[in-house]
Amino acid sequence: MATAARETALHTLEIRARPPRTWLQTLNGVLFLVVFLFGCLMINGSQIVFLLPLKLFPFAWTERVYYEGIRYSKRAFGTLIVLMCQLFSPTKLMITFERDGQGRFSDEQIQRLVVRDREGRVVGLRLPQRAVLVANHQIYADWWYAWTLTYYMGTYSDVFIVLKDSLKWIPIMGWGMRMYNFIFLKRSWASDRLHLSSSLSWLGRRAETQDSPLTLFLYPEGTLVSKNTRPLSKKYADKLGIPDLTHTLLPRSTGLHWSLRSLAPRIPSLQLIDITMAYPGIPPFRYGQDFYTLRSIFIDRVPPPSVHMHIRNFNVAREVPIGDISASNPNVLPHESPKERTMEIDIPEHEKQKFEVWLRDLWREKDTKISKYLDTGSFVGGDEVEIEVPLRLRRAHEALDAFCFFMPVAVFWAWWRFG
């Protein structure tokens, strides 16, 4: 009992104030690294052995087999990170939906959203299958928990993340992310926009022609809230002549705006899933990374007892002011000239400003929701419904998927279907 109380209390202490690591924590950390790195090696090795040779044969069917193999390996990684939570850092997702209104759900919609097994445990969420997912950014594990959400959405084979360019050089993980066709940017719009154009053209066309899901992760704040980034947000707010935010950073709209404008002509049903994330144990005006790091969560086994996600959904065509896209060309291909792609890049100034104000207002609502969470420990109020989702695999045999054991079967199936 004392040990349980001690472990429960640890997440409320800053990492530097926690007691020395115990031998059980050390053992947990060693086992986590062995299992996780073995899983990553198996996934990356399967990509190299079974998929890269297909690049030697420039046929339409080998390209499709390669693409399906990459989707399977991405599903394997999504399964792996859920398994890592289950074994080494147990927690649960507390997902809140709002009833009615813009970006909200009716009671009937909420009932249809949730899939339960015979015991009543949530095993699936019927959220949009083609969406851009945006969230506030508090800790480096945000992307990890967002990816676990797609496991329940059923889109974990089709996750794409916009990342900083340096991450693609990380051994093993970086190689895998490059094969996953993640989008790496250098944080300079002048150099990034054509690369982003090419990447999004490819993503949109894949989703359209292959009738496949798409979940694109974007963090408009660009970085974590910290003592170093807080003054930068204040400086940006002063430049715009507006109040700064309290718990989040002012978002930058360019990348998200352009991404939505690029994808919307190709995917008329495109949705924007807006997630406000919060973690227990972080006091007001303190920084999440002082309480939760990837190391403290998974090596030291001090996870957040729950991960709170407030979810709103917007139909991009009807509810998001992305501007007039009637002149955009949905048939632009990655190999076409920069001049042709520039048709989609140039956005009238008044449309930029309208979207920027809309996004800032959305982030101010996030700030208010986080204030409410800090006061009450929950996003639930008069109009919200909260769903508890335990972070664990639906079926035991999925653990084999986490290590890509079925890659030969997946490739053979795709070969038989498309060959």
CSV table of C-alpha atoms in Angstrom, one decimal:
chain,number,residue,atom,x,y,z
A,1,MET,CA,0.0,0.0,0.0
A,2,ALA,CA,2.8,2.4,0.9
A,3,THR,CA,4.6,1.6,-2.4
A,4,ALA,CA,1.4,2.3,-4.3
A,5,ALA,CA,0.9,5.6,-2.6
A,6,ARG,CA,4.5,6.6,-3.2
A,7,GLU,CA,4.2,5.8,-7.0
A,8,THR,CA,0.9,7.7,-7.2
A,9,ALA,CA,2.4,10.8,-5.5
A,10,LEU,CA,5.5,10.9,-7.7
A,11,HIS,CA,3.8,12.4,-10.8
A,12,THR,CA,2.9,15.5,-8.7
A,13,LEU,CA,6.6,16.2,-7.9
A,14,GLU,CA,9.0,17.9,-10.3
A,15,ILE,CA,11.4,15.3,-11.8
A,16,ARG,CA,14.4,16.9,-10.1
A,17,ALA,CA,12.6,16.7,-6.7
A,18,ARG,CA,11.8,13.0,-6.9
A,19,PRO,CA,13.6,10.4,-4.8
A,20,PRO,CA,16.4,8.4,-6.3
A,21,ARG,CA,15.4,5.7,-8.8
A,22,THR,CA,14.6,2.4,-7.2
A,23,TRP,CA,15.9,-1.0,-8.5
A,24,LEU,CA,12.4,-1.8,-9.7
A,25,GLN,CA,12.4,1.4,-11.8
A,26,THR,CA,15.8,0.5,-13.1
A,27,LEU,CA,14.6,-2.9,-14.1
A,28,ASN,CA,11.5,-1.4,-15.7
A,29,GLY,CA,13.7,0.9,-17.7
A,30,VAL,CA,16.0,-1.8,-18.9
A,31,LEU,CA,13.1,-4.0,-20.0
A,32,PHE,CA,11.4,-1.1,-21.7
A,33,LEU,CA,14.5,-0.3,-23.7
A,34,VAL,CA,15.1,-3.9,-24.7
A,35,VAL,CA,11.5,-4.5,-25.8
A,36,PHE,CA,11.0,-1.2,-27.5
A,37,LEU,CA,14.3,-1.2,-29.4
A,38,PHE,CA,13.7,-4.8,-30.4
A,39,GLY,CA,10.3,-3.8,-31.8
A,40,CYS,CA,11.8,-0.9,-33.7
A,41,LEU,CA,14.6,-3.1,-35.1
A,42,MET,CA,12.0,-5.7,-36.2
A,43,ILE,CA,9.8,-3.1,-37.9
A,44,ASN,CA,12.7,-1.3,-39.6
A,45,GLY,CA,14.4,-4.6,-40.5
A,46,SER,CA,11.1,-5.9,-42.1
A,47,GLN,CA,10.9,-2.7,-44.1
A,48,ILE,CA,14.5,-3.2,-45.4
A,49,VAL,CA,14.2,-6.9,-46.1
A,50,PHE,CA,10.7,-7.2,-47.5
A,51,LEU,CA,9.9,-3.8,-48.9
A,52,LEU,CA,13.0,-2.0,-50.2
A,53,PRO,CA,13.7,-4.7,-52.8
A,54,LEU,CA,10.3,-3.8,-54.4
A,55,LYS,CA,11.8,-0.5,-55.3
A,56,LEU,CA,14.0,-2.3,-57.9
A,57,PHE,CA,10.8,-3.1,-59.9
A,58,PRO,CA,9.2,0.1,-61.2
A,59,PHE,CA,5.7,-1.3,-61.8
A,60,ALA,CA,2.4,0.0,-60.6
A,61,TRP,CA,1.6,-3.2,-58.7
A,62,THR,CA,4.9,-3.3,-56.9
A,63,GLU,CA,4.4,0.3,-55.8
A,64,ARG,CA,1.0,-0.7,-54.4
A,65,VAL,CA,2.5,-3.7,-52.6
A,66,TYR,CA,5.3,-1.5,-51.2
A,67,TYR,CA,2.7,1.1,-50.0
A,68,GLU,CA,0.6,-1.6,-48.3
A,69,GLY,CA,3.7,-3.0,-46.6
A,70,ILE,CA,4.6,0.4,-45.3
A,71,ARG,CA,1.0,0.8,-44.0
A,72,TYR,CA,1.4,-2.6,-42.1
A,73,SER,CA,4.7,-1.5,-40.6
A,74,LYS,CA,3.1,1.8,-39.5
A,75,ARG,CA,0.3,-0.2,-37.9
A,76,ALA,CA,2.9,-2.3,-36.2
A,77,PHE,CA,4.5,0.8,-34.6
A,78,GLY,CA,1.1,2.1,-33.5
A,79,THR,CA,0.5,-1.3,-31.8
A,80,LEU,CA,3.9,-1.3,-30.3
A,81,ILE,CA,3.5,2.1,-28.5
A,82,VAL,CA,0.1,0.9,-27.1
A,83,LEU,CA,1.8,-2.3,-25.9
A,84,MET,CA,4.6,-0.2,-24.3
A,85,CYS,CA,2.0,1.8,-22.3
A,86,GLN,CA,0.3,-1.4,-21.2
A,87,LEU,CA,3.4,-3.2,-20.1
A,88,PHE,CA,5.7,-0.4,-18.8
A,89,SER,CA,3.7,2.8,-18.2
A,90,PRO,CA,0.0,2.0,-17.7
A,91,THR,CA,-2.4,4.9,-18.0
A,92,LYS,CA,-5.8,5.6,-19.6
A,93,LEU,CA,-7.2,8.2,-22.0
A,94,MET,CA,-10.0,10.4,-20.6
A,95,ILE,CA,-11.7,11.7,-23.7
A,96,THR,CA,-14.3,14.5,-23.5
A,97,PHE,CA,-16.8,15.4,-26.1
A,98,GLU,CA,-19.0,18.5,-26.0
A,99,ARG,CA,-22.7,18.2,-26.8
A,100,ASP,CA,-24.2,20.4,-29.7
A,101,GLY,CA,-22.9,23.6,-31.2
A,102,GLN,CA,-19.9,24.2,-33.5
A,103,GLY,CA,-17.3,21.5,-33.3
A,104,ARG,CA,-19.5,19.5,-30.8
A,105,PHE,CA,-21.5,16.3,-30.9
A,106,SER,CA,-25.1,15.4,-30.2
A,107,ASP,CA,-25.9,12.7,-27.7
A,108,GLU,CA,-26.8,10.3,-30.5
A,109,GLN,CA,-23.5,11.0,-32.2
A,110,ILE,CA,-21.6,10.4,-29.0
A,111,GLN,CA,-23.3,7.0,-28.6
A,112,ARG,CA,-22.4,6.1,-32.2
A,113,LEU,CA,-18.8,7.3,-31.7
A,114,VAL,CA,-17.9,4.7,-29.0
A,115,VAL,CA,-17.4,1.0,-29.6
A,116,ARG,CA,-17.4,-1.3,-26.6
A,117,ASP,CA,-16.7,-5.0,-26.1
A,118,ARG,CA,-19.0,-7.4,-24.1
A,119,GLU,CA,-17.5,-6.2,-20.8
A,120,GLY,CA,-18.2,-2.6,-21.7
A,121,ARG,CA,-14.6,-1.6,-22.2
A,122,VAL,CA,-14.0,1.0,-25.0
A,123,VAL,CA,-12.3,-0.7,-27.9
A,124,GLY,CA,-12.9,1.8,-30.7
A,125,LEU,CA,-13.8,5.3,-31.6
A,126,ARG,CA,-15.6,6.2,-34.8
A,127,LEU,CA,-13.9,9.5,-35.4
A,128,PRO,CA,-13.3,10.9,-38.9
A,129,GLN,CA,-11.1,8.7,-41.1
A,130,ARG,CA,-9.7,11.6,-43.1
A,131,ALA,CA,-8.6,14.4,-40.9
A,132,VAL,CA,-6.0,16.9,-39.9
A,133,LEU,CA,-5.4,16.6,-36.2
A,134,VAL,CA,-4.2,19.6,-34.3
A,135,ALA,CA,-3.4,19.9,-30.6
A,136,ASN,CA,-1.6,22.0,-28.0
A,137,HIS,CA,1.9,20.9,-27.2
A,138,GLN,CA,2.9,20.5,-23.5
A,139,ILE,CA,5.3,17.5,-23.4
A,140,TYR,CA,7.3,15.5,-25.9
A,141,ALA,CA,5.0,12.5,-25.2
A,142,ASP,CA,2.0,14.4,-26.8
A,143,TRP,CA,2.7,12.7,-30.1
A,144,TRP,CA,2.9,9.3,-28.5
A,145,TYR,CA,-0.5,9.6,-26.8
A,146,ALA,CA,-2.0,11.1,-30.0
A,147,TRP,CA,-0.8,8.1,-32.0
A,148,THR,CA,-2.4,5.8,-29.4
A,149,LEU,CA,-5.7,7.6,-30.0
A,150,THR,CA,-5.5,6.6,-33.7
A,151,TYR,CA,-5.2,3.0,-32.6
A,152,TYR,CA,-8.8,3.3,-31.4
A,153,MET,CA,-9.8,5.4,-34.4
A,154,GLY,CA,-8.5,2.6,-36.7
A,155,THR,CA,-6.3,5.0,-38.6
A,156,TYR,CA,-2.9,4.1,-37.1
A,157,SER,CA,-1.8,2.6,-40.4
A,158,ASP,CA,-2.2,6.0,-42.0
A,159,VAL,CA,-0.7,8.5,-39.6
A,160,PHE,CA,1.5,11.2,-41.0
A,161,ILE,CA,3.4,13.7,-38.8
A,162,VAL,CA,5.0,17.1,-39.6
A,163,LEU,CA,8.4,17.1,-37.9
A,164,LYS,CA,11.6,19.2,-37.7
A,165,ASP,CA,14.2,18.1,-40.3
A,166,SER,CA,16.9,17.0,-37.9
A,167,LEU,CA,14.8,14.1,-36.6
A,168,LYS,CA,15.1,12.1,-39.8
A,169,TRP,CA,18.8,11.5,-39.0
A,170,ILE,CA,18.1,9.6,-35.8
A,171,PRO,CA,19.3,6.0,-36.2
A,172,ILE,CA,16.6,3.4,-36.7
A,173,MET,CA,13.7,5.7,-35.6
A,174,GLY,CA,14.7,8.3,-38.2
A,175,TRP,CA,15.0,5.7,-40.9
A,176,GLY,CA,11.6,4.3,-40.1
A,177,MET,CA,10.0,7.8,-40.1
A,178,ARG,CA,11.4,8.5,-43.6
A,179,MET,CA,10.0,5.3,-44.9
A,180,TYR,CA,6.7,6.2,-43.3
A,181,ASN,CA,6.7,9.3,-45.5
A,182,PHE,CA,6.6,11.7,-42.6
A,183,ILE,CA,7.1,15.4,-43.6
A,184,PHE,CA,10.3,16.9,-42.4
A,185,LEU,CA,10.6,20.7,-42.4
A,186,LYS,CA,13.5,23.1,-41.7
A,187,ARG,CA,11.3,25.7,-40.0
A,188,SER,CA,11.8,28.1,-42.8
A,189,TRP,CA,8.7,28.7,-44.9
A,190,ALA,CA,10.7,29.9,-47.9
A,191,SER,CA,12.5,26.6,-48.1
A,192,ASP,CA,9.7,24.4,-46.8
A,193,ARG,CA,6.7,25.4,-48.8
A,194,LEU,CA,7.5,23.5,-52.0
A,195,HIS,CA,8.5,20.4,-50.1
A,196,LEU,CA,5.3,20.6,-48.1
A,197,SER,CA,3.4,21.1,-51.4
A,198,SER,CA,4.9,17.9,-52.9
A,199,SER,CA,4.2,15.9,-49.7
A,200,LEU,CA,0.6,17.0,-49.3
A,201,SER,CA,-0.1,16.5,-53.0
A,202,TRP,CA,1.1,12.9,-52.6
A,203,LEU,CA,-0.9,12.3,-49.4
A,204,GLY,CA,-4.1,13.8,-50.8
A,205,ARG,CA,-3.9,11.8,-54.0
A,206,ARG,CA,-3.2,8.6,-52.1
A,207,ALA,CA,-6.2,9.1,-49.9
A,208,GLU,CA,-8.4,9.9,-52.9
A,209,THR,CA,-7.3,7.2,-55.4
A,210,GLN,CA,-6.7,4.4,-52.9
A,211,ASP,CA,-9.7,5.3,-50.8
A,212,SER,CA,-7.6,5.1,-47.7
A,213,PRO,CA,-7.7,6.9,-44.3
A,214,LEU,CA,-5.5,9.8,-43.5
A,215,THR,CA,-4.6,11.4,-40.2
A,216,LEU,CA,-2.1,14.3,-40.4
A,217,PHE,CA,-0.6,15.5,-37.1
A,218,LEU,CA,0.2,19.2,-36.8
A,219,TYR,CA,1.2,21.2,-33.7
A,220,PRO,CA,0.6,24.9,-34.6
A,221,GLU,CA,2.5,26.1,-31.6
A,222,GLY,CA,5.6,24.6,-33.2
A,223,THR,CA,7.3,23.7,-29.9
A,224,LEU,CA,6.6,23.0,-26.2
A,225,VAL,CA,5.4,25.5,-23.6
A,226,SER,CA,8.5,26.2,-21.5
A,227,LYS,CA,10.3,29.0,-19.7
A,228,ASN,CA,12.3,29.6,-22.9
A,229,THR,CA,9.3,29.7,-25.3
A,230,ARG,CA,6.9,31.6,-23.0
A,231,PRO,CA,8.7,35.0,-23.6
A,232,LEU,CA,8.7,34.3,-27.4
A,233,SER,CA,4.9,34.0,-27.3
A,234,LYS,CA,4.6,37.2,-25.3
A,235,LYS,CA,6.9,39.0,-27.8
A,236,TYR,CA,4.7,37.7,-30.7
A,237,ALA,CA,1.6,38.8,-28.9
A,238,ASP,CA,3.0,42.3,-28.4
A,239,LYS,CA,4.0,42.5,-32.0
A,240,LEU,CA,0.4,41.7,-33.0
A,241,GLY,CA,-1.0,44.0,-30.3
A,242,ILE,CA,-3.1,41.3,-28.7
A,243,PRO,CA,-3.1,39.6,-25.2
A,244,ASP,CA,-0.8,36.6,-24.8
A,245,LEU,CA,-2.2,33.2,-23.8
A,246,THR,CA,-1.7,31.8,-20.3
A,247,HIS,CA,-1.3,28.0,-20.7
A,248,THR,CA,-0.5,27.7,-24.3
A,249,LEU,CA,1.6,29.5,-26.9
A,250,LEU,CA,0.1,31.6,-29.6
A,251,PRO,CA,-0.2,29.4,-32.7
A,252,ARG,CA,1.3,30.1,-36.1
A,253,SER,CA,-1.2,29.6,-38.8
A,254,THR,CA,0.8,29.4,-42.1
A,255,GLY,CA,1.5,25.7,-42.2
A,256,LEU,CA,-1.9,24.6,-41.0
A,257,HIS,CA,-3.7,27.0,-43.3
A,258,TRP,CA,-1.8,25.9,-46.3
A,259,SER,CA,-2.1,22.2,-45.5
A,260,LEU,CA,-5.9,22.5,-45.2
A,261,ARG,CA,-6.1,24.4,-48.5
A,262,SER,CA,-3.9,21.8,-50.2
A,263,LEU,CA,-5.9,18.8,-49.0
A,264,ALA,CA,-9.4,20.1,-49.1
A,265,PRO,CA,-9.8,20.1,-52.9
A,266,ARG,CA,-8.7,16.5,-53.0
A,267,ILE,CA,-10.7,15.3,-50.0
A,268,PRO,CA,-14.0,17.1,-49.9
A,269,SER,CA,-15.0,15.3,-46.7
A,270,LEU,CA,-11.8,16.5,-44.9
A,271,GLN,CA,-12.3,17.1,-41.1
A,272,LEU,CA,-10.2,19.0,-38.6
A,273,ILE,CA,-10.0,17.2,-35.2
A,274,ASP,CA,-9.0,19.7,-32.5
A,275,ILE,CA,-7.6,18.2,-29.3
A,276,THR,CA,-6.9,20.0,-26.1
A,277,MET,CA,-4.5,18.0,-24.0
A,278,ALA,CA,-4.0,18.2,-20.2
A,279,TYR,CA,-2.0,16.1,-17.7
A,280,PRO,CA,-2.7,15.7,-14.0
A,281,GLY,CA,-0.1,16.8,-11.4
A,282,ILE,CA,1.1,19.9,-13.2
A,283,PRO,CA,0.3,23.1,-11.2
A,284,PRO,CA,-0.9,26.3,-12.8
A,285,PHE,CA,1.9,28.3,-14.5
A,286,ARG,CA,4.3,25.4,-14.3
A,287,TYR,CA,5.7,23.5,-17.3
A,288,GLY,CA,4.7,20.0,-18.3
A,289,GLN,CA,8.2,18.9,-19.3
A,290,ASP,CA,9.3,19.5,-15.6
A,291,PHE,CA,6.9,16.7,-14.6
A,292,TYR,CA,6.7,14.3,-17.6
A,293,THR,CA,9.5,13.4,-20.0
A,294,LEU,CA,9.7,10.3,-22.2
A,295,ARG,CA,12.4,9.1,-19.8
A,296,SER,CA,10.4,9.7,-16.6
A,297,ILE,CA,7.2,8.2,-18.1
A,298,PHE,CA,8.7,5.0,-19.7
A,299,ILE,CA,12.0,4.4,-18.0
A,300,ASP,CA,11.2,5.5,-14.5
A,301,ARG,CA,7.6,4.3,-14.8
A,302,VAL,CA,6.0,7.5,-13.6
A,303,PRO,CA,3.2,8.0,-16.2
A,304,PRO,CA,0.4,10.4,-15.9
A,305,PRO,CA,-2.4,8.5,-14.1
A,306,SER,CA,-4.6,9.6,-17.0
A,307,VAL,CA,-4.2,11.6,-20.2
A,308,HIS,CA,-7.1,14.1,-20.7
A,309,MET,CA,-8.2,14.9,-24.3
A,310,HIS,CA,-11.0,17.3,-25.1
A,311,ILE,CA,-12.0,16.6,-28.7
A,312,ARG,CA,-13.9,18.8,-31.1
A,313,ASN,CA,-14.5,18.1,-34.8
A,314,PHE,CA,-14.9,20.6,-37.6
A,315,ASN,CA,-15.9,20.1,-41.2
A,316,VAL,CA,-13.2,21.9,-43.1
A,317,ALA,CA,-15.3,22.9,-46.1
A,318,ARG,CA,-18.2,24.3,-44.0
A,319,GLU,CA,-16.8,25.4,-40.6
A,320,VAL,CA,-13.1,26.4,-41.1
A,321,PRO,CA,-12.4,29.7,-42.9
A,322,ILE,CA,-9.7,28.4,-45.2
A,323,GLY,CA,-10.8,30.8,-48.0
A,324,ASP,CA,-11.7,30.4,-51.6
A,325,ILE,CA,-10.2,27.1,-52.9
A,326,SER,CA,-12.2,27.0,-56.2
A,327,ALA,CA,-9.0,28.0,-58.1
A,328,SER,CA,-6.9,25.3,-56.5
A,329,ASN,CA,-5.9,22.4,-58.7
A,330,PRO,CA,-6.6,19.1,-57.1
A,331,ASN,CA,-4.7,17.3,-59.8
A,332,VAL,CA,-1.3,18.9,-59.1
A,333,LEU,CA,1.3,16.2,-58.8
A,334,PRO,CA,4.6,16.2,-56.8
A,335,HIS,CA,6.7,16.1,-60.0
A,336,GLU,CA,5.0,19.2,-61.5
A,337,SER,CA,6.8,22.5,-61.7
A,338,PRO,CA,7.1,24.9,-58.8
A,339,LYS,CA,5.1,27.4,-60.9
A,340,GLU,CA,2.2,25.0,-61.1
A,341,ARG,CA,2.3,24.2,-57.4
A,342,THR,CA,2.5,27.9,-56.6
A,343,MET,CA,-1.1,28.1,-57.7
A,344,GLU,CA,-1.9,26.6,-54.3
A,345,ILE,CA,0.6,28.5,-52.3
A,346,ASP,CA,-0.4,32.1,-52.9
A,347,ILE,CA,-3.2,32.9,-50.5
A,348,PRO,CA,-4.8,36.4,-50.5
A,349,GLU,CA,-3.8,38.4,-47.5
A,350,HIS,CA,-7.3,39.0,-46.2
A,351,GLU,CA,-7.9,35.2,-46.2
A,352,LYS,CA,-4.7,34.6,-44.3
A,353,GLN,CA,-5.7,37.1,-41.6
A,354,LYS,CA,-9.2,35.7,-41.3
A,355,PHE,CA,-7.9,32.2,-40.8
A,356,GLU,CA,-5.2,33.4,-38.3
A,357,VAL,CA,-7.8,35.1,-36.2
A,358,TRP,CA,-10.0,32.0,-36.3
A,359,LEU,CA,-7.1,29.8,-35.2
A,360,ARG,CA,-6.1,32.2,-32.4
A,361,ASP,CA,-9.7,32.2,-31.1
A,362,LEU,CA,-9.6,28.4,-31.1
A,363,TRP,CA,-6.4,28.5,-29.0
A,364,ARG,CA,-8.0,31.0,-26.6
A,365,GLU,CA,-10.8,28.5,-26.1
A,366,LYS,CA,-8.1,25.9,-25.4
A,367,ASP,CA,-6.6,28.2,-22.8
A,368,THR,CA,-9.9,28.6,-21.1
A,369,LYS,CA,-10.5,24.8,-21.1
A,370,ILE,CA,-7.1,24.2,-19.6
A,371,SER,CA,-7.9,26.8,-16.9
A,372,LYS,CA,-11.0,24.9,-16.2
A,373,TYR,CA,-9.1,21.6,-16.0
A,374,LEU,CA,-6.6,23.1,-13.6
A,375,ASP,CA,-9.4,24.2,-11.3
A,376,THR,CA,-11.4,21.0,-11.4
A,377,GLY,CA,-9.1,18.2,-12.7
A,378,SER,CA,-11.4,17.5,-15.6
A,379,PHE,CA,-12.8,19.0,-18.8
A,380,VAL,CA,-16.3,17.9,-17.8
A,381,GLY,CA,-18.9,20.6,-17.2
A,382,GLY,CA,-22.5,21.1,-18.0
A,383,ASP,CA,-22.3,20.1,-21.7
A,384,GLU,CA,-19.5,17.6,-21.8
A,385,VAL,CA,-19.5,13.8,-21.8
A,386,GLU,CA,-16.3,11.9,-20.7
A,387,ILE,CA,-15.3,8.5,-22.0
A,388,GLU,CA,-12.6,6.4,-20.3
A,389,VAL,CA,-10.3,4.5,-22.7
A,390,PRO,CA,-7.8,2.1,-21.1
A,391,LEU,CA,-4.5,2.0,-23.0
A,392,ARG,CA,-4.2,-1.6,-23.8
A,393,LEU,CA,-4.4,-3.9,-26.8
A,394,ARG,CA,-7.8,-5.2,-27.8
A,395,ARG,CA,-6.6,-8.7,-28.4
A,396,ALA,CA,-3.5,-10.6,-27.0
A,397,HIS,CA,-2.3,-11.8,-30.5
A,398,GLU,CA,-1.9,-8.1,-31.6
A,399,ALA,CA,1.4,-8.2,-29.6
A,400,LEU,CA,2.8,-10.2,-32.5
A,401,ASP,CA,1.8,-7.4,-34.8
A,402,ALA,CA,3.8,-5.0,-32.7
A,403,PHE,CA,7.0,-6.8,-33.8
A,404,CYS,CA,6.0,-7.0,-37.4
A,405,PHE,CA,5.8,-10.8,-37.3
A,406,PHE,CA,3.1,-10.8,-40.0
A,407,MET,CA,5.0,-8.7,-42.5
A,408,PRO,CA,5.6,-11.7,-44.9
A,409,VAL,CA,1.9,-12.4,-44.8
A,410,ALA,CA,1.0,-8.7,-45.4
A,411,VAL,CA,3.3,-8.5,-48.4
A,412,PHE,CA,2.1,-11.8,-49.8
A,413,TRP,CA,-1.5,-10.7,-49.4
A,414,ALA,CA,-0.8,-7.4,-51.2
A,415,TRP,CA,1.1,-9.2,-53.9
A,416,TRP,CA,-1.8,-11.6,-54.5
A,417,ARG,CA,-4.3,-8.7,-54.5
A,418,PHE,CA,-2.4,-6.2,-56.7
A,419,GLY,CA,0.0,-8.3,-58.6
